[in-house]
Amino acid sequence: MTRFALSPPAGRDEARRVKCSTLGIGLAGLGTVGSGVVLALQRNSDLITDRTGGTVRLKVAKALVRNPAKARAADLPADAITTDWQELVADPAVDIVVELIGGTDTAFDIVAAALKAGKPVVTGNKALLAERGTELFALSKEHDTPIHFEAAVAGGIPIIKTVQESFVGNRILSMTGIINGTSNYILERMANAGLEFSEALKEAQDLGYAEADPALDVNGWDAAHKAILLATLAYGFSIDPTKVYVAGIEQVRPIDIEFATRLGYVVKLLAVVREHDDGSIEVRVQPSFIPKSHILASVHGVFNAVAVHGDAAGESLFYGSGAGQDPTASSAVADLVEAARSLRQPDGHRGFLPYKEAGALVPVEETTTAYYVRFDVTDRPGVVAEIAAKLAAAGIGISGTHSPVNPETPDADFVDMVFQLHSCPFGLLQETLTEIEGLDCVNSSPVVFRIEKL
Amino acid sequence: MTRFALSPPAGRDEARRVKCSTLGIGLAGLGTVGSGVVLALQRNSDLITDRTGGTVRLKVAKALVRNPAKARAADLPADAITTDWQELVADPAVDIVVELIGGTDTAFDIVAAALKAGKPVVTGNKALLAERGTELFALSKEHDTPIHFEAAVAGGIPIIKTVQESFVGNRILSMTGIINGTSNYILERMANAGLEFSEALKEAQDLGYAEADPALDVNGWDAAHKAILLATLAYGFSIDPTKVYVAGIEQVRPIDIEFATRLGYVVKLLAVVREHDDGSIEVRVQPSFIPKSHILASVHGVFNAVAVHGDAAGESLFYGSGAGQDPTASSAVADLVEAARSLRQPDGHRGFLPYKEAGALVPVEETTTAYYVRFDVTDRPGVVAEIAAKLAAAGIGISGTHSPVNPETPDADFVDMVFQLHSCPFGLLQETLTEIEGLDCVNSSPVVFRIEKL
């Protein structure tokens, strides 16, 4: 259990402490967030030093870029620029390495090399930690060198420090988050402007919210990577991404949003992390209906929020900018200060380390909520009866059904038929829906939304 | 500027480090929050140790009570109870002192004695720090021993750590908070159930939300103490409470809330802390109209929230339980872990210390918002013209006026007359209102609400 020796090696302390008047940062990546870090440090350097009682002064010693000729928002001297990541990590002027290049290959090599060199790491790379965190946390432990990743989850919202330090005395009962701003923007534009998914996505891309390849945003995996990190943090063990159920927003249609509105819900891409009574952990990402009176329903546009339920703190919510140059840089700078402090402390850093070998995940089949299910059916007498009979046979209750008929074509052959269902295990629902899909009146796979209680 | 020597006294480190396997807590006060701390530590002790990598184990060594015979939620052995605060602080088994007795006299003595003994302090006492923080922070500095006060502001919301650590790289542009749950509950009941102030207050008292003497809740000073601490934290200097403008909710009437609703606002007791361009700081507490679309308007009941605007992080909001046994204990326990860590670190703690000798406060007369003003007038022709003429002479624009007339007594002699006014400095408004009060048609001092832009 103990990860720090009570009596650390003395020589190393001395070596560390001497360097601490000004600490050199090695910045891997000088794109949007990287430039934000440079600018924030230039702007608020004295303030940071004041606030840390004169103990921390930070300076970008070296930056890794792909193309040194490219014009950038952040101004650095030419000799501080390199295209060789090994040079960046090895540079004796670099005390802390900031990884902001993304991806899971070179980024992994950079982080691993920094840890091996005893240089604390700050990263905003959620995919890297969610996919390869087990290896990196092992290196962090082996070399007693921290990884900090506030910038990896929810941009400028300090959710990592909050869960790790402020909730240290709480069992975390649940965390429910809107943690992909692009999806949230798209769903809101569909709701408010009546746009189709593809139109809203195009708009988000034009505004620079979505990536050129928005796959990870809309398929739920960006949110899932963050949820995995939050769960790891709260419960202390690495989560296998292949065990996490993830559904994105590609299948959301205006009709679903209309139906949600009529029932008093809003549609959000929700990441849910929850501890069950037996200690096993539920982690999933799905489009969900949430009550419009809940404070999470007030999270608009590209903002993010995470609701945390602690056994002592009760219901809390942390809200802010989930992405963007300055907010993400704000988190990276806070981590840099943590990293700088760890270099002064012989006896423990605040980088996260798993504290359990493993833990149980709840299979998604056993997770239980109410549901909204949309079927694409051939409209003929008996359709409702046939679907309802299958649900009845499975013991799944129906709260309501509805088919939104276009007044101008009331006898269209193919229609959407919506069922609102009582709570049941997701596995039972899936089996039943597979059976229903076999009915000749059902034309394609049903689309499922969770109705979350919160 | 530097508050910690780069090379700390070595003997002291050793002394500190040796004790750190299990740390003893001296708990001054075993009331609601104190019992919550005991219970949280009993419940989650192993979890805390796991999450700190085996470095922190906490145990209540001694508790100070007034009446040892009284039955309590938290169970402690008889020899761990004392009625003598000096014994508590001096006990060699006590490494950290938690002050939860309230007030500014004995509480001051306890905190001062603990700091002098080199024992870190955790306190939930906002009045103590807001009124006598200057003396205590000086002792903290002199004895290189931290004061932690997460539990003093907004219960379970980790706003102190967030501002101090997560926003370390941000200039704080503003903090806007709903930080008195009792006031918020009362205002909401007035709005939703049409209650008078006194009825809603009675209800809050019956539910145990308000203190038996609810003066500090409803006169704004509980919120003001918290706002003073937030401002001190964000800007690094002690704020003189006598320079802070504070108005409570005693004068709010249902008519004000109705009027706010009609205009698209909700009424909240708002604490505003804001940095002006010249670096001077605005700190004030007042009932305010805020747009009902703003996320702060969704803070219901006894919940608290603080919106923080950082130059890098942008707009953020931190929301949760602002009071109560478990939420406040959650914050105290997080601080205990901080305090425990500081005992292991020879080289710097995270207790807040002012880093500026002084700073400029904006006189409330120079603070500018729009306003809603309610006059108690004798209803006769010419009233509006006379008031409007005074406002015009001062150059204060009028957005609208309204007199809510009871349909059954349309010719009542005394009526409320409401003016919605454009932005102007508060001092100019006050001078003009003093003149208006001199009109023979005006029967008492006008009631002013800020209309906040946010």
PDB file of N, CA and C in Angstrom, chain B residues 16 21 56 98 162 172 204 218 226 230 254 292 337 363 387 411 416 422 428:
ATOM      1  N   ARG B  16       9.292  15.942  12.863  1.00  0.00           N
ATOM      2  CA  ARG B  16       7.983  15.868  12.227  1.00  0.00           C
ATOM      3  C   ARG B  16       7.770  14.505  11.586  1.00  0.00           C
ATOM      4  N   SER B  21       3.195   8.153  11.174  1.00  0.00           N
ATOM      5  CA  SER B  21       2.450   6.937  10.818  1.00  0.00           C
ATOM      6  C   SER B  21       0.979   7.115  11.156  1.00  0.00           C
ATOM      7  N   VAL B  56      -0.986   8.714   5.061  1.00  0.00           N
ATOM      8  CA  VAL B  56      -1.789   9.439   6.044  1.00  0.00           C
ATOM      9  C   VAL B  56      -2.762   8.508   6.759  1.00  0.00           C
ATOM     10  N   VAL B  98      -8.302  20.876  15.238  1.00  0.00           N
ATOM     11  CA  VAL B  98      -9.467  21.240  14.434  1.00  0.00           C
ATOM     12  C   VAL B  98     -10.374  22.126  15.281  1.00  0.00           C
ATOM     13  N   THR B 162      -9.750  25.023  -4.770  1.00  0.00           N
ATOM     14  CA  THR B 162      -9.877  25.335  -6.191  1.00  0.00           C
ATOM     15  C   THR B 162      -9.250  26.682  -6.515  1.00  0.00           C
ATOM     16  N   ILE B 172      -7.832  36.102 -11.112  1.00  0.00           N
ATOM     17  CA  ILE B 172      -9.256  35.920 -10.840  1.00  0.00           C
ATOM     18  C   ILE B 172      -9.968  37.217 -11.196  1.00  0.00           C
ATOM     19  N   ALA B 204     -37.732  28.126   7.675  1.00  0.00           N
ATOM     20  CA  ALA B 204     -36.317  27.731   7.650  1.00  0.00           C
ATOM     21  C   ALA B 204     -35.842  27.354   9.056  1.00  0.00           C
ATOM     22  N   VAL B 218     -29.459  36.309   7.765  1.00  0.00           N
ATOM     23  CA  VAL B 218     -30.337  37.197   6.990  1.00  0.00           C
ATOM     24  C   VAL B 218     -29.801  38.612   6.852  1.00  0.00           C
ATOM     25  N   LYS B 226     -17.596  35.002   4.286  1.00  0.00           N
ATOM     26  CA  LYS B 226     -17.073  34.074   3.278  1.00  0.00           C
ATOM     27  C   LYS B 226     -16.500  34.837   2.086  1.00  0.00           C
ATOM     28  N   LEU B 230     -12.764  34.641   0.468  1.00  0.00           N
ATOM     29  CA  LEU B 230     -12.509  34.362  -0.954  1.00  0.00           C
ATOM     30  C   LEU B 230     -11.659  35.473  -1.575  1.00  0.00           C
ATOM     31  N   PRO B 254     -42.533  40.196  -1.028  1.00  0.00           N
ATOM     32  CA  PRO B 254     -43.052  39.439  -2.172  1.00  0.00           C
ATOM     33  C   PRO B 254     -43.181  40.289  -3.436  1.00  0.00           C
ATOM     34  N   LYS B 292     -32.629  34.950 -15.060  1.00  0.00           N
ATOM     35  CA  LYS B 292     -33.072  33.603 -14.692  1.00  0.00           C
ATOM     36  C   LYS B 292     -32.462  32.534 -15.590  1.00  0.00           C
ATOM     37  N   VAL B 337      -6.171  16.032   5.811  1.00  0.00           N
ATOM     38  CA  VAL B 337      -5.184  15.317   5.002  1.00  0.00           C
ATOM     39  C   VAL B 337      -4.087  16.281   4.539  1.00  0.00           C
ATOM     40  N   PRO B 363     -14.243  51.568  -3.176  1.00  0.00           N
ATOM     41  CA  PRO B 363     -15.327  52.047  -2.326  1.00  0.00           C
ATOM     42  C   PRO B 363     -16.663  51.677  -2.964  1.00  0.00           C
ATOM     43  N   ILE B 387     -40.198  62.233  -8.415  1.00  0.00           N
ATOM     44  CA  ILE B 387     -39.074  61.294  -8.291  1.00  0.00           C
ATOM     45  C   ILE B 387     -38.251  61.284  -9.576  1.00  0.00           C
ATOM     46  N   ASP B 411     -57.401  53.088  -5.017  1.00  0.00           N
ATOM     47  CA  ASP B 411     -57.061  54.435  -4.591  1.00  0.00           C
ATOM     48  C   ASP B 411     -56.444  54.489  -3.198  1.00  0.00           C
ATOM     49  N   ASP B 416     -46.641  51.084  -2.971  1.00  0.00           N
ATOM     50  CA  ASP B 416     -45.279  50.843  -3.392  1.00  0.00           C
ATOM     51  C   ASP B 416     -45.122  51.343  -4.815  1.00  0.00           C
ATOM     52  N   HIS B 422     -31.207  52.545 -14.883  1.00  0.00           N
ATOM     53  CA  HIS B 422     -29.987  52.209 -15.633  1.00  0.00           C
ATOM     54  C   HIS B 422     -28.766  52.203 -14.709  1.00  0.00           C
ATOM     55  N   LEU B 428     -23.705  57.776  -6.340  1.00  0.00           N
ATOM     56  CA  LEU B 428     -24.619  58.730  -6.966  1.00  0.00           C
ATOM     57  C   LEU B 428     -26.062  58.329  -6.676  1.00  0.00           C
TER      58      LEU B 428
END
